[in-house]
Amino acid sequence: MLVGSSSKWQLDNPRTSLTIFFVIWKLLLLLIACTSPYPGYDTSTSLLTQLVAQRPDSEHVTDIVSQVLANKLMRWDAIYFANIGHRGALFEQEWAFVGGYAKMVGIVSRMLFAAHASVVETAVAGTLVSNIAHLLSVLVLYQTSKLISPKPSSHETQSFAFIAASLHIISPAGLFLSAPYAESSFSFLNFVGFYLYTSSLRAHHDGRLGPRDVLVIVSGLAFGLATTFRSNGLLSGLLFCFDIVKSIFTIREDVQSKQTLLGLRRIIILVIAGLLMAVGSAFPQYLAYQEYCVDAKPEHQASWCTHRVPSIYAWVQSHYWNVGLFRYWTLSNAPLFLLATPMLLILIASALKFLPPSERPSSAIDRTKPLPINEFRERGWLSPVGVDVARRLAVPQLVLALLALTNYHVQIVTRISSGYPLWCWWLASRMVARDCIEFAGCEISVKVVVMWMVIYACLQAGLFAAFLPPA
């Protein structure tokens, strides 16, 4: 369905085709999870579900199904999200998971079940939210892939958009996009932000300044919401930073012209959008500061309250999860670096392919070959606006890969990469062109990459359900 040309029916009915493919893929992962050995080495989930099973009303079929789903999908961070959605954050380390996703899951569980929904029902609500958000992100990616093209209705563009969206379905994130995790919701909101931002650039290119400004502000709001789901949403703010710097240089070139006022107007709008986005990260920090630093008695104040930047998120990540520069670089973590290597290579290689030569390391440039951006133009996949978008999106994706390599628990890159569309576009372009992809001068068939994605996601589904790494 992926490798090779898409069928006429698929292109004539793209949303239906993507939905069918989505459902089949989800059912496959769920089947693997349900047949995975139980309960795994950690009994946290079984202890929670046993408490619910003891209720007198837990013999209904829906309760039994809920417990089966929770037993297989409430793993690792999903336990935190389900608990926080169920009764709020009680412990300091839980603030690493406080945000939009836990709040949404709590609201949905109370709407679907009852005002006092159990933690199992909250986990089921989280599973529903994650799957719906993943499907929506697939459809938004499809629309964005057409938006960056000068000929949205052409056969090549439709094939390109369809394959890019299909690749997002079989993302190496796998079961993390089905379980009660924030990744799929973040992906949806981040993709919506990219779609609105791309639309704003098209309006700017067409001289429609009013719609452009509105779209920029709304995209900032979407990115801000995404940041409440995952902190790496802040990287999308690099798009606004790029435009602010560009506007400043435009003003400096001709201070006396009308462009100065238009440039200042653009900068103000971009700053507003950036502030809206920053609120998504700052507001949960403010709530924690009020609880642990302002309202607490002096002798009970948290140690991080006196830090230069009193951020509970930074403290929790560093203190409880040992997140920090090169902290994960230990011999015992070498297997996790190996597992993350394919996705790191895909993220870095695709980002470098779209960056202008002046912004790429000289070692990454093969001057005997045309730039991929030129091929995208010639094949009609990228309009002038699409070129600007692709080059801008390369920066946050590259920074994400470098942070994952140096600061994060490196294995999470396979799931947090699901919130970034550029690598999907790159692989889709190679598939439509029936060409190989290059890693450090080595050519690899794109079929091999797709096979790795499918195999990794399936293996990871079985390991996840058994409470085994990588997480």
PDB file of C-alpha atoms in Angstrom, residues 280-414:
ATOM      1  CA  GLY A 280       1.398  26.962  27.171  1.00  0.00           C
ATOM      2  CA  SER A 281       4.698  26.160  28.869  1.00  0.00           C
ATOM      3  CA  ALA A 282       4.710  28.876  31.559  1.00  0.00           C
ATOM      4  CA  PHE A 283       1.204  28.452  32.974  1.00  0.00           C
ATOM      5  CA  PRO A 284       1.695  24.961  34.510  1.00  0.00           C
ATOM      6  CA  GLN A 285       5.015  26.208  35.933  1.00  0.00           C
ATOM      7  CA  TYR A 286       3.189  29.151  37.494  1.00  0.00           C
ATOM      8  CA  LEU A 287       0.606  26.878  39.126  1.00  0.00           C
ATOM      9  CA  ALA A 288       3.350  24.693  40.603  1.00  0.00           C
ATOM     10  CA  TYR A 289       5.272  27.739  41.857  1.00  0.00           C
ATOM     11  CA  GLN A 290       2.164  29.009  43.612  1.00  0.00           C
ATOM     12  CA  GLU A 291       1.574  25.640  45.287  1.00  0.00           C
ATOM     13  CA  TYR A 292       5.118  24.732  46.301  1.00  0.00           C
ATOM     14  CA  CYS A 293       6.739  28.147  46.796  1.00  0.00           C
ATOM     15  CA  VAL A 294       4.153  30.866  47.488  1.00  0.00           C
ATOM     16  CA  ASP A 295       1.401  29.052  49.394  1.00  0.00           C
ATOM     17  CA  ALA A 296       3.714  26.625  51.240  1.00  0.00           C
ATOM     18  CA  LYS A 297       5.231  27.490  54.604  1.00  0.00           C
ATOM     19  CA  PRO A 298       8.925  28.509  54.439  1.00  0.00           C
ATOM     20  CA  GLU A 299      10.077  25.262  56.039  1.00  0.00           C
ATOM     21  CA  HIS A 300       8.037  23.236  53.541  1.00  0.00           C
ATOM     22  CA  GLN A 301       9.076  25.052  50.380  1.00  0.00           C
ATOM     23  CA  ALA A 302      10.582  22.932  47.628  1.00  0.00           C
ATOM     24  CA  SER A 303      14.316  23.230  47.047  1.00  0.00           C
ATOM     25  CA  TRP A 304      13.849  24.391  43.441  1.00  0.00           C
ATOM     26  CA  CYS A 305      11.947  27.498  44.591  1.00  0.00           C
ATOM     27  CA  THR A 306      15.267  29.308  45.117  1.00  0.00           C
ATOM     28  CA  HIS A 307      16.687  28.428  41.698  1.00  0.00           C
ATOM     29  CA  ARG A 308      17.414  31.259  39.285  1.00  0.00           C
ATOM     30  CA  VAL A 309      14.652  29.861  37.066  1.00  0.00           C
ATOM     31  CA  PRO A 310      12.271  28.146  39.509  1.00  0.00           C
ATOM     32  CA  SER A 311      10.832  25.558  37.113  1.00  0.00           C
ATOM     33  CA  ILE A 312       9.301  22.442  38.614  1.00  0.00           C
ATOM     34  CA  TYR A 313       9.461  20.717  35.231  1.00  0.00           C
ATOM     35  CA  ALA A 314      13.211  21.222  34.879  1.00  0.00           C
ATOM     36  CA  TRP A 315      13.723  20.122  38.486  1.00  0.00           C
ATOM     37  CA  VAL A 316      11.604  16.979  38.224  1.00  0.00           C
ATOM     38  CA  GLN A 317      13.210  15.917  34.960  1.00  0.00           C
ATOM     39  CA  SER A 318      16.701  16.414  36.384  1.00  0.00           C
ATOM     40  CA  HIS A 319      16.130  15.078  39.915  1.00  0.00           C
ATOM     41  CA  TYR A 320      13.805  12.123  39.303  1.00  0.00           C
ATOM     42  CA  TRP A 321      14.662  11.120  35.717  1.00  0.00           C
ATOM     43  CA  ASN A 322      18.288  12.257  35.497  1.00  0.00           C
ATOM     44  CA  VAL A 323      17.657  14.269  32.333  1.00  0.00           C
ATOM     45  CA  GLY A 324      20.518  16.567  31.414  1.00  0.00           C
ATOM     46  CA  LEU A 325      23.453  17.171  29.114  1.00  0.00           C
ATOM     47  CA  PHE A 326      25.270  13.855  28.454  1.00  0.00           C
ATOM     48  CA  ARG A 327      23.799  12.257  31.607  1.00  0.00           C
ATOM     49  CA  TYR A 328      22.406   9.427  29.518  1.00  0.00           C
ATOM     50  CA  TRP A 329      25.765   8.704  27.942  1.00  0.00           C
ATOM     51  CA  THR A 330      26.622   5.589  29.933  1.00  0.00           C
ATOM     52  CA  LEU A 331      27.749   2.177  28.796  1.00  0.00           C
ATOM     53  CA  SER A 332      24.590   0.539  30.147  1.00  0.00           C
ATOM     54  CA  ASN A 333      22.477   2.770  27.881  1.00  0.00           C
ATOM     55  CA  ALA A 334      24.407   1.845  24.712  1.00  0.00           C
ATOM     56  CA  PRO A 335      21.629  -0.554  23.492  1.00  0.00           C
ATOM     57  CA  LEU A 336      19.095   2.293  23.741  1.00  0.00           C
ATOM     58  CA  PHE A 337      21.321   4.504  21.595  1.00  0.00           C
ATOM     59  CA  LEU A 338      21.448   1.707  19.023  1.00  0.00           C
ATOM     60  CA  LEU A 339      17.656   1.418  19.020  1.00  0.00           C
ATOM     61  CA  ALA A 340      17.328   5.178  18.528  1.00  0.00           C
ATOM     62  CA  THR A 341      19.981   5.425  15.794  1.00  0.00           C
ATOM     63  CA  PRO A 342      17.710   4.766  12.755  1.00  0.00           C
ATOM     64  CA  MET A 343      15.242   7.486  13.763  1.00  0.00           C
ATOM     65  CA  LEU A 344      18.023   9.912  14.644  1.00  0.00           C
ATOM     66  CA  LEU A 345      19.564   9.360  11.211  1.00  0.00           C
ATOM     67  CA  ILE A 346      16.201   9.914   9.498  1.00  0.00           C
ATOM     68  CA  LEU A 347      15.557  13.142  11.420  1.00  0.00           C
ATOM     69  CA  ILE A 348      19.035  14.563  10.900  1.00  0.00           C
ATOM     70  CA  ALA A 349      19.413  13.493   7.267  1.00  0.00           C
ATOM     71  CA  SER A 350      16.012  14.817   6.209  1.00  0.00           C
ATOM     72  CA  ALA A 351      16.575  18.133   8.023  1.00  0.00           C
ATOM     73  CA  LEU A 352      19.968  18.635   6.391  1.00  0.00           C
ATOM     74  CA  LYS A 353      18.507  17.863   2.965  1.00  0.00           C
ATOM     75  CA  PHE A 354      16.120  20.812   3.241  1.00  0.00           C
ATOM     76  CA  LEU A 355      18.437  23.378   4.818  1.00  0.00           C
ATOM     77  CA  PRO A 356      20.090  25.876   2.434  1.00  0.00           C
ATOM     78  CA  PRO A 357      23.773  25.049   1.703  1.00  0.00           C
ATOM     79  CA  SER A 358      24.947  28.067   3.712  1.00  0.00           C
ATOM     80  CA  GLU A 359      23.252  26.698   6.841  1.00  0.00           C
ATOM     81  CA  ARG A 360      24.500  23.121   6.499  1.00  0.00           C
ATOM     82  CA  PRO A 361      27.830  21.654   7.598  1.00  0.00           C
ATOM     83  CA  SER A 362      30.214  21.558   4.626  1.00  0.00           C
ATOM     84  CA  SER A 363      30.669  17.807   5.139  1.00  0.00           C
ATOM     85  CA  ALA A 364      26.955  17.319   4.513  1.00  0.00           C
ATOM     86  CA  ILE A 365      27.058  18.927   1.054  1.00  0.00           C
ATOM     87  CA  ASP A 366      27.654  16.918  -2.092  1.00  0.00           C
ATOM     88  CA  ARG A 367      28.210  19.627  -4.685  1.00  0.00           C
ATOM     89  CA  THR A 368      28.052  17.129  -7.553  1.00  0.00           C
ATOM     90  CA  LYS A 369      24.352  16.485  -6.965  1.00  0.00           C
ATOM     91  CA  PRO A 370      21.369  18.851  -7.196  1.00  0.00           C
ATOM     92  CA  LEU A 371      19.824  19.983  -3.946  1.00  0.00           C
ATOM     93  CA  PRO A 372      16.735  17.963  -2.924  1.00  0.00           C
ATOM     94  CA  ILE A 373      14.818  21.228  -2.642  1.00  0.00           C
ATOM     95  CA  ASN A 374      15.327  21.735  -6.396  1.00  0.00           C
ATOM     96  CA  GLU A 375      13.964  18.270  -7.137  1.00  0.00           C
ATOM     97  CA  PHE A 376      10.903  19.047  -5.020  1.00  0.00           C
ATOM     98  CA  ARG A 377      10.295  22.170  -7.089  1.00  0.00           C
ATOM     99  CA  GLU A 378      10.772  20.418 -10.421  1.00  0.00           C
ATOM    100  CA  ARG A 379       8.398  17.575  -9.533  1.00  0.00           C
ATOM    101  CA  GLY A 380       5.756  20.024  -8.340  1.00  0.00           C
ATOM    102  CA  TRP A 381       5.816  18.901  -4.707  1.00  0.00           C
ATOM    103  CA  LEU A 382       6.882  22.287  -3.326  1.00  0.00           C
ATOM    104  CA  SER A 383       5.666  25.738  -4.260  1.00  0.00           C
ATOM    105  CA  PRO A 384       7.834  28.773  -3.366  1.00  0.00           C
ATOM    106  CA  VAL A 385       5.885  28.937  -0.107  1.00  0.00           C
ATOM    107  CA  GLY A 386       6.421  25.210   0.360  1.00  0.00           C
ATOM    108  CA  VAL A 387      10.176  25.716   0.024  1.00  0.00           C
ATOM    109  CA  ASP A 388      10.082  28.371   2.756  1.00  0.00           C
ATOM    110  CA  VAL A 389       8.028  26.084   5.008  1.00  0.00           C
ATOM    111  CA  ALA A 390      10.278  23.048   4.501  1.00  0.00           C
ATOM    112  CA  ARG A 391      13.417  25.049   5.258  1.00  0.00           C
ATOM    113  CA  ARG A 392      11.876  26.491   8.398  1.00  0.00           C
ATOM    114  CA  LEU A 393      10.626  23.111   9.643  1.00  0.00           C
ATOM    115  CA  ALA A 394      14.091  21.628   9.194  1.00  0.00           C
ATOM    116  CA  VAL A 395      15.418  23.719  12.090  1.00  0.00           C
ATOM    117  CA  PRO A 396      13.129  22.509  14.949  1.00  0.00           C
ATOM    118  CA  GLN A 397      13.422  18.931  13.691  1.00  0.00           C
ATOM    119  CA  LEU A 398      17.219  19.109  13.682  1.00  0.00           C
ATOM    120  CA  VAL A 399      17.290  20.693  17.149  1.00  0.00           C
ATOM    121  CA  LEU A 400      14.941  17.965  18.427  1.00  0.00           C
ATOM    122  CA  ALA A 401      17.282  15.237  17.146  1.00  0.00           C
ATOM    123  CA  LEU A 402      20.324  16.902  18.734  1.00  0.00           C
ATOM    124  CA  LEU A 403      18.530  17.341  22.070  1.00  0.00           C
ATOM    125  CA  ALA A 404      17.439  13.707  22.009  1.00  0.00           C
ATOM    126  CA  LEU A 405      21.029  12.672  21.355  1.00  0.00           C
ATOM    127  CA  THR A 406      22.602  14.833  24.063  1.00  0.00           C
ATOM    128  CA  ASN A 407      19.954  15.605  26.724  1.00  0.00           C
ATOM    129  CA  TYR A 408      16.904  13.351  26.599  1.00  0.00           C
ATOM    130  CA  HIS A 409      16.474   9.662  27.264  1.00  0.00           C
ATOM    131  CA  VAL A 410      17.501   8.958  23.703  1.00  0.00           C
ATOM    132  CA  GLN A 411      15.021   6.148  22.967  1.00  0.00           C
ATOM    133  CA  ILE A 412      12.043   8.527  23.212  1.00  0.00           C
ATOM    134  CA  VAL A 413      13.056  10.036  19.872  1.00  0.00           C
ATOM    135  CA  THR A 414      11.153   7.240  18.107  1.00  0.00           C
TER     136      THR A 414
END
